[in-house]
Coordinates of C-alpha atoms and ligand atoms in Angstrom, one line a residue:
M12 CA 34.2 0.2 34.3
R13 CA 33.4 -3.5 33.3
A14 CA 32.7 -4.2 36.8
E15 CA 30.0 -1.2 36.6
I16 CA 29.2 -1.9 33.8
A17 CA 28.1 -5.2 35.1
R18 CA 26.4 -4.4 37.9
L19 CA 23.9 -1.4 35.8
R20 CA 23.2 -4.2 33.8
A21 CA 21.8 -6.5 36.3
E22 CA 20.5 -3.5 37.8
R23 CA 18.6 -2.4 35.0
K24 CA 17.7 -6.2 33.6
A25 CA 19.3 -4.9 30.4
I26 CA 21.3 -7.0 27.4
I27 CA 24.2 -5.8 25.2
L28 CA 24.2 -6.9 22.1
A29 CA 27.1 -5.9 19.6
H30 CA 27.5 -6.1 15.4
N31 CA 30.2 -8.3 15.0
Y32 CA 32.5 -5.0 13.6
Q33 CA 32.5 -3.7 16.9
R34 CA 35.8 -3.1 18.3
P35 CA 37.4 -5.6 20.5
E36 CA 36.6 -4.0 23.6
V37 CA 32.9 -3.4 23.4
Q38 CA 32.3 -7.2 21.8
E39 CA 33.9 -8.4 25.2
I40 CA 31.6 -6.7 27.2
A41 CA 28.7 -7.7 25.1
D42 CA 26.1 -10.5 25.8
Y43 CA 25.4 -11.5 22.7
V44 CA 28.0 -10.5 19.4
G45 CA 26.5 -11.7 15.3
D46 CA 25.4 -10.1 12.0
S47 CA 22.4 -8.2 11.5
L48 CA 20.4 -11.3 10.9
E49 CA 21.0 -13.1 13.9
L50 CA 21.1 -9.7 16.3
S51 CA 17.7 -9.2 14.6
I52 CA 16.4 -13.1 15.7
K53 CA 17.7 -11.9 19.1
A54 CA 15.9 -8.5 19.5
S55 CA 12.9 -10.8 18.7
Q56 CA 13.3 -13.3 21.5
L57 CA 14.3 -11.3 24.3
A58 CA 12.1 -12.8 27.3
D59 CA 13.2 -11.4 31.0
V60 CA 14.9 -7.9 30.0
E61 CA 13.5 -4.9 30.0
V62 CA 16.7 -3.1 28.4
V63 CA 18.3 -3.1 25.0
V64 CA 22.1 -1.5 24.7
F65 CA 22.7 -2.0 21.1
C66 CA 26.3 -1.6 19.9
S67 CA 26.6 -0.9 16.4
V68 CA 25.3 1.7 13.9
D69 CA 21.9 3.1 13.7
F70 CA 19.8 1.3 11.8
M71 CA 20.3 -1.5 13.4
A72 CA 19.0 -0.3 16.4
E73 CA 16.0 0.8 15.1
T74 CA 15.1 -2.9 13.9
A75 CA 15.6 -4.0 17.3
K76 CA 13.5 -1.3 18.4
L77 CA 10.7 -2.8 15.9
L78 CA 11.2 -6.2 17.2
A79 CA 10.8 -5.5 20.7
P80 CA 8.5 -2.6 20.9
D81 CA 8.2 -3.5 24.7
K82 CA 11.6 -3.1 25.5
L83 CA 13.9 -0.1 25.7
V84 CA 16.1 0.4 23.4
L85 CA 19.4 2.3 23.7
H86 CA 22.4 3.6 21.2
P87 CA 24.4 4.8 23.0
D88 CA 25.6 7.0 20.2
P89 CA 22.9 7.9 17.8
R90 CA 25.4 10.2 15.6
A91 CA 27.1 6.5 14.6
G92 CA 24.9 6.1 11.6
C93 CA 25.3 4.3 7.9
P94 CA 26.2 6.1 5.3
M95 CA 25.3 3.4 2.8
A96 CA 21.6 3.3 4.7
E97 CA 21.6 7.5 4.2
M98 CA 21.7 6.7 0.5
V99 CA 18.2 6.4 0.4
T100 CA 15.3 8.2 1.7
P101 CA 11.8 7.4 1.6
E102 CA 11.0 10.8 -0.8
R103 CA 13.4 9.6 -3.3
L104 CA 12.3 6.2 -3.0
R105 CA 8.8 6.8 -3.1
E106 CA 9.4 8.8 -6.7
M107 CA 11.6 5.3 -8.4
K108 CA 8.5 3.1 -7.3
A109 CA 5.9 5.6 -9.2
Q110 CA 7.9 4.6 -12.0
Y111 CA 7.7 1.0 -11.4
P112 CA 4.2 0.9 -10.4
G113 CA 3.5 -2.9 -9.2
V114 CA 7.1 -3.8 -8.9
P115 CA 7.9 -5.1 -5.2
V116 CA 10.6 -3.6 -3.4
V117 CA 13.3 -5.7 -2.0
C118 CA 15.7 -3.6 1.0
Y119 CA 18.9 -4.3 2.7
V120 CA 18.3 -4.4 6.2
N121 CA 21.0 -1.5 6.2
T122 CA 17.5 1.1 5.9
S123 CA 16.4 3.6 8.3
A124 CA 12.9 2.6 9.6
A125 CA 10.9 5.4 7.6
V126 CA 13.2 3.7 4.1
K127 CA 11.7 0.2 5.3
A128 CA 8.2 1.4 5.7
E129 CA 8.2 1.9 2.0
C130 CA 9.2 -1.3 1.1
D131 CA 7.5 -4.7 0.9
I132 CA 10.5 -7.1 2.4
A133 CA 13.8 -6.9 4.2
V134 CA 17.2 -8.9 3.3
T135 CA 20.5 -9.1 5.2
S136 CA 23.9 -10.4 3.5
A137 CA 22.7 -13.5 4.8
N138 CA 19.5 -14.2 3.5
A139 CA 19.4 -11.9 0.4
V140 CA 19.9 -14.9 -2.1
K141 CA 17.2 -17.0 -0.4
I142 CA 14.7 -14.3 -0.3
V143 CA 14.6 -12.6 -3.5
N144 CA 14.0 -16.2 -5.0
G145 CA 11.4 -17.0 -3.3
L146 CA 9.1 -14.1 -4.2
D147 CA 6.6 -14.4 -6.8
A148 CA 7.7 -11.3 -9.0
D149 CA 10.1 -11.8 -12.1
T150 CA 11.3 -8.0 -11.6
I151 CA 12.4 -6.1 -8.4
L152 CA 13.5 -2.9 -6.7
F153 CA 16.2 -3.8 -4.6
V154 CA 17.7 -0.6 -2.2
P155 CA 19.9 1.0 -1.6
D156 CA 23.3 -1.1 -2.2
R157 CA 24.2 -1.9 -5.8
C158 CA 27.0 -4.0 -4.9
L159 CA 25.1 -6.8 -2.6
G160 CA 22.6 -6.1 -5.6
A161 CA 25.1 -7.1 -8.5
W162 CA 25.6 -10.3 -6.3
V163 CA 22.3 -11.4 -5.8
Q164 CA 21.4 -11.2 -9.3
Q165 CA 24.4 -13.1 -10.3
H166 CA 22.1 -16.1 -8.3
T167 CA 18.7 -15.3 -9.7
E168 CA 16.9 -15.7 -12.9
K169 CA 14.8 -12.5 -11.7
T170 CA 15.0 -9.3 -13.0
L171 CA 16.7 -6.6 -10.4
I172 CA 16.6 -3.0 -10.7
L173 CA 19.4 -1.3 -8.5
W174 CA 19.2 1.7 -6.7
P175 CA 23.2 3.3 -6.6
G176 CA 24.0 3.2 -2.9
Y177 CA 27.1 1.4 -2.1
C178 CA 29.2 0.7 1.5
P179 CA 32.1 3.3 1.5
T180 CA 34.1 1.0 4.0
H181 CA 33.6 -2.0 1.2
N182 CA 34.2 -0.3 -1.6
R183 CA 37.6 0.5 -0.1
I184 CA 38.8 -2.6 -1.0
L185 CA 40.2 -2.9 -4.5
P186 CA 40.8 -6.1 -6.7
A187 CA 44.8 -4.8 -6.9
H188 CA 44.6 -5.5 -2.9
V189 CA 43.2 -9.3 -3.2
L190 CA 46.1 -9.4 -5.9
A191 CA 48.9 -8.4 -3.8
A192 CA 47.1 -10.3 -0.8
R193 CA 47.1 -14.0 -2.6
G194 CA 50.7 -13.0 -3.6
A195 CA 51.5 -12.2 0.2
H196 CA 50.1 -15.7 1.5
P197 CA 49.7 -18.4 -1.1
G198 CA 47.6 -20.9 -0.1
A199 CA 45.0 -19.0 2.1
K200 CA 41.6 -19.1 1.2
V201 CA 39.9 -15.6 0.3
M202 CA 36.5 -14.6 1.8
A203 CA 34.8 -11.5 0.8
H204 CA 31.7 -9.4 2.0
P205 CA 28.6 -9.1 -1.0
E206 CA 29.0 -5.4 -0.3
C207 CA 32.3 -5.3 -1.8
P208 CA 32.7 -4.2 -5.3
M209 CA 31.6 -6.8 -8.0
P210 CA 35.7 -7.1 -9.3
V211 CA 36.8 -8.1 -6.1
L212 CA 34.1 -10.5 -5.1
D213 CA 35.0 -12.5 -8.7
L214 CA 38.6 -12.7 -7.2
A215 CA 37.0 -14.3 -3.8
D216 CA 36.5 -18.2 -3.1
I217 CA 34.0 -17.7 -1.2
V218 CA 31.1 -14.8 -0.5
A219 CA 29.8 -14.9 2.8
S220 CA 28.0 -12.8 5.4
T221 CA 30.1 -11.8 8.6
S222 CA 28.5 -15.0 10.4
G223 CA 29.1 -16.8 7.2
M224 CA 32.6 -16.1 7.2
L225 CA 32.6 -17.0 11.0
R226 CA 31.2 -20.2 10.2
L227 CA 33.3 -21.0 7.5
A228 CA 36.5 -20.3 9.5
R229 CA 35.9 -22.7 12.2
E230 CA 34.5 -25.6 9.7
D231 CA 36.9 -25.2 6.5
P232 CA 40.0 -27.2 6.8
A233 CA 42.0 -24.2 6.0
A234 CA 44.5 -22.8 7.8
E235 CA 44.9 -19.5 6.3
F236 CA 42.4 -17.3 5.0
I237 CA 42.1 -13.2 3.9
V238 CA 39.7 -11.1 4.9
A239 CA 37.6 -9.1 3.1
T240 CA 35.2 -6.9 4.7
E241 CA 35.5 -4.3 7.6
E242 CA 38.2 -5.3 10.1
G243 CA 36.5 -5.6 13.3
L244 CA 35.5 -9.3 12.5
L245 CA 39.3 -10.4 12.9
H246 CA 38.6 -9.9 16.1
R247 CA 36.4 -13.2 16.1
L248 CA 38.1 -14.9 13.7
R249 CA 40.8 -14.9 15.5
T250 CA 39.5 -15.5 19.1
E251 CA 37.1 -18.3 17.9
N252 CA 40.4 -19.5 15.8
P253 CA 43.5 -19.2 17.9
E254 CA 45.6 -22.3 15.6
K255 CA 44.4 -20.4 12.2
R256 CA 45.6 -17.4 10.3
F257 CA 43.7 -14.3 9.3
H258 CA 44.9 -11.7 7.2
H259 CA 43.0 -8.4 6.6
V260 CA 42.9 -8.0 2.6
A261 CA 44.5 -4.3 2.8
G262 CA 44.1 -2.9 5.9
V263 CA 42.0 0.0 4.5
A264 CA 38.7 -1.2 5.8
L265 CA 37.7 0.7 9.2
C266 CA 33.8 1.6 9.4
P267 CA 34.3 4.8 11.7
N268 CA 30.6 4.7 12.5
M269 CA 30.9 1.4 14.1
K270 CA 33.9 2.4 16.0
K271 CA 32.0 5.4 17.5
I272 CA 30.8 3.0 20.2
T273 CA 32.7 2.3 22.6
P274 CA 32.6 1.3 26.9
E275 CA 32.9 4.4 28.2
K276 CA 29.1 5.1 25.9
V277 CA 27.8 1.4 27.2
L278 CA 28.6 2.5 30.7
W279 CA 26.8 5.6 30.2
A280 CA 24.2 4.5 28.2
L281 CA 23.1 2.3 31.0
Q282 CA 24.0 4.8 33.8
D283 CA 21.5 7.6 32.1
L284 CA 19.5 5.7 29.8
Q285 CA 20.6 7.2 26.8
Y286 CA 19.6 7.3 24.1
P287 CA 16.4 5.6 23.5
V288 CA 15.4 4.8 20.4
D289 CA 11.8 5.9 19.1
I290 CA 10.0 5.0 16.1
P291 CA 6.6 7.0 15.3
A292 CA 4.0 4.8 15.6
D293 CA 2.4 4.3 11.9
V294 CA 6.0 4.0 10.3
A295 CA 6.7 1.6 13.2
D296 CA 4.1 -0.6 12.4
R297 CA 4.4 -0.7 8.2
A298 CA 8.4 -1.1 8.9
R299 CA 7.9 -3.9 11.4
R300 CA 5.6 -6.0 8.6
C301 CA 9.2 -5.5 6.0
I302 CA 11.1 -7.0 8.7
A303 CA 8.6 -9.4 10.0
R304 CA 8.5 -11.0 6.2
M305 CA 12.3 -11.7 6.4
L306 CA 12.4 -13.5 9.6
E307 CA 9.5 -15.6 8.5
A308 CA 10.7 -16.1 4.6
S309 CA 14.5 -16.8 6.5
K310 CA 13.3 -19.3 8.4
Ligands
13P25 P1 26.2 -8.7 8.0 O1 26.9 -8.5 9.7 O2 24.8 -8.9 8.3 O3 26.9 -8.9 7.1 O4 26.2 -6.8 7.5 C1 27.5 -6.4 7.3 C2 27.0 -5.0 7.7 O5 27.0 -4.1 6.7 C3 26.7 -3.8 8.5 O6 26.7 -2.5 8.4
SF4_26 FE1 27.3 1.1 6.8 FE2 29.4 -0.1 5.4 FE3 29.8 1.0 8.2 FE4 28.0 -1.1 7.5 S1 30.3 -1.0 7.5 S2 27.6 0.3 8.7 S3 27.3 -1.1 5.6 S4 28.9 2.4 6.1

């Protein structure tokens, strides 16, 4: 299967991009693996490529299409969605905006293109604090992740009005899990993703995006880490740092949607050019502005 994927990738002039939470066997066939900000930047810089196979959930494949509108962007399983992204719709967001006229709306990149079209600027977990602090306004609507929003709120003087969305996978991680893991691995450093609930973040040594955690694991002298995020990240952590030890905080945090992408589906995507991401032009133009502002502000 790997040989056939490699052959078709060359024939189609394709690139395979994968998020850090993808299955190990998908990460291994990808040309590039990263967090949502790195994948967005990559998608905006593709030359000599005609087809992008995007291994992740749907909003990330949409973001790639927004940033590479002239490429054929394929999502190997369109049923791989993000429940948090689905917790906000353009209609509900317009209702909220009507209650706060003139207040800018910041959206986590975990939103549909239709929601981004209603927002002023996007953020990822890697740049959210920097971007919110760089905005002119004192009050900001933040959608949809109340956990990331609460963490940003701790790092800004501005007032954030939070949408009540959350990641079901990260919200399965509880403070009791962190305490138990610390007891089992005394001396290990705890790193947590800001999609975790605040009582978990309060117990962490470092709060970071998935690539922030990979950087930390490389650069920090600690030899042992407890990891509070989706479990797929452990593959890269362990492969890139074979001399260090990584323990998942609880073994309760698999994102079933991220795991829907398999090597077979990547092969079928390349064989049949399935499933193309298509965004209506009026939505795409407005959503692209929201993402482009984020890329500009995170330089
Ligand atoms: P990052 O990779 O940007 O940290 O985001 C994690 C995530 O929620 C993907 O669904
Ligand atoms: Fe969505 Fe959470 Fe899965 Fe990320 S880990 S895709 S935020 S449900």
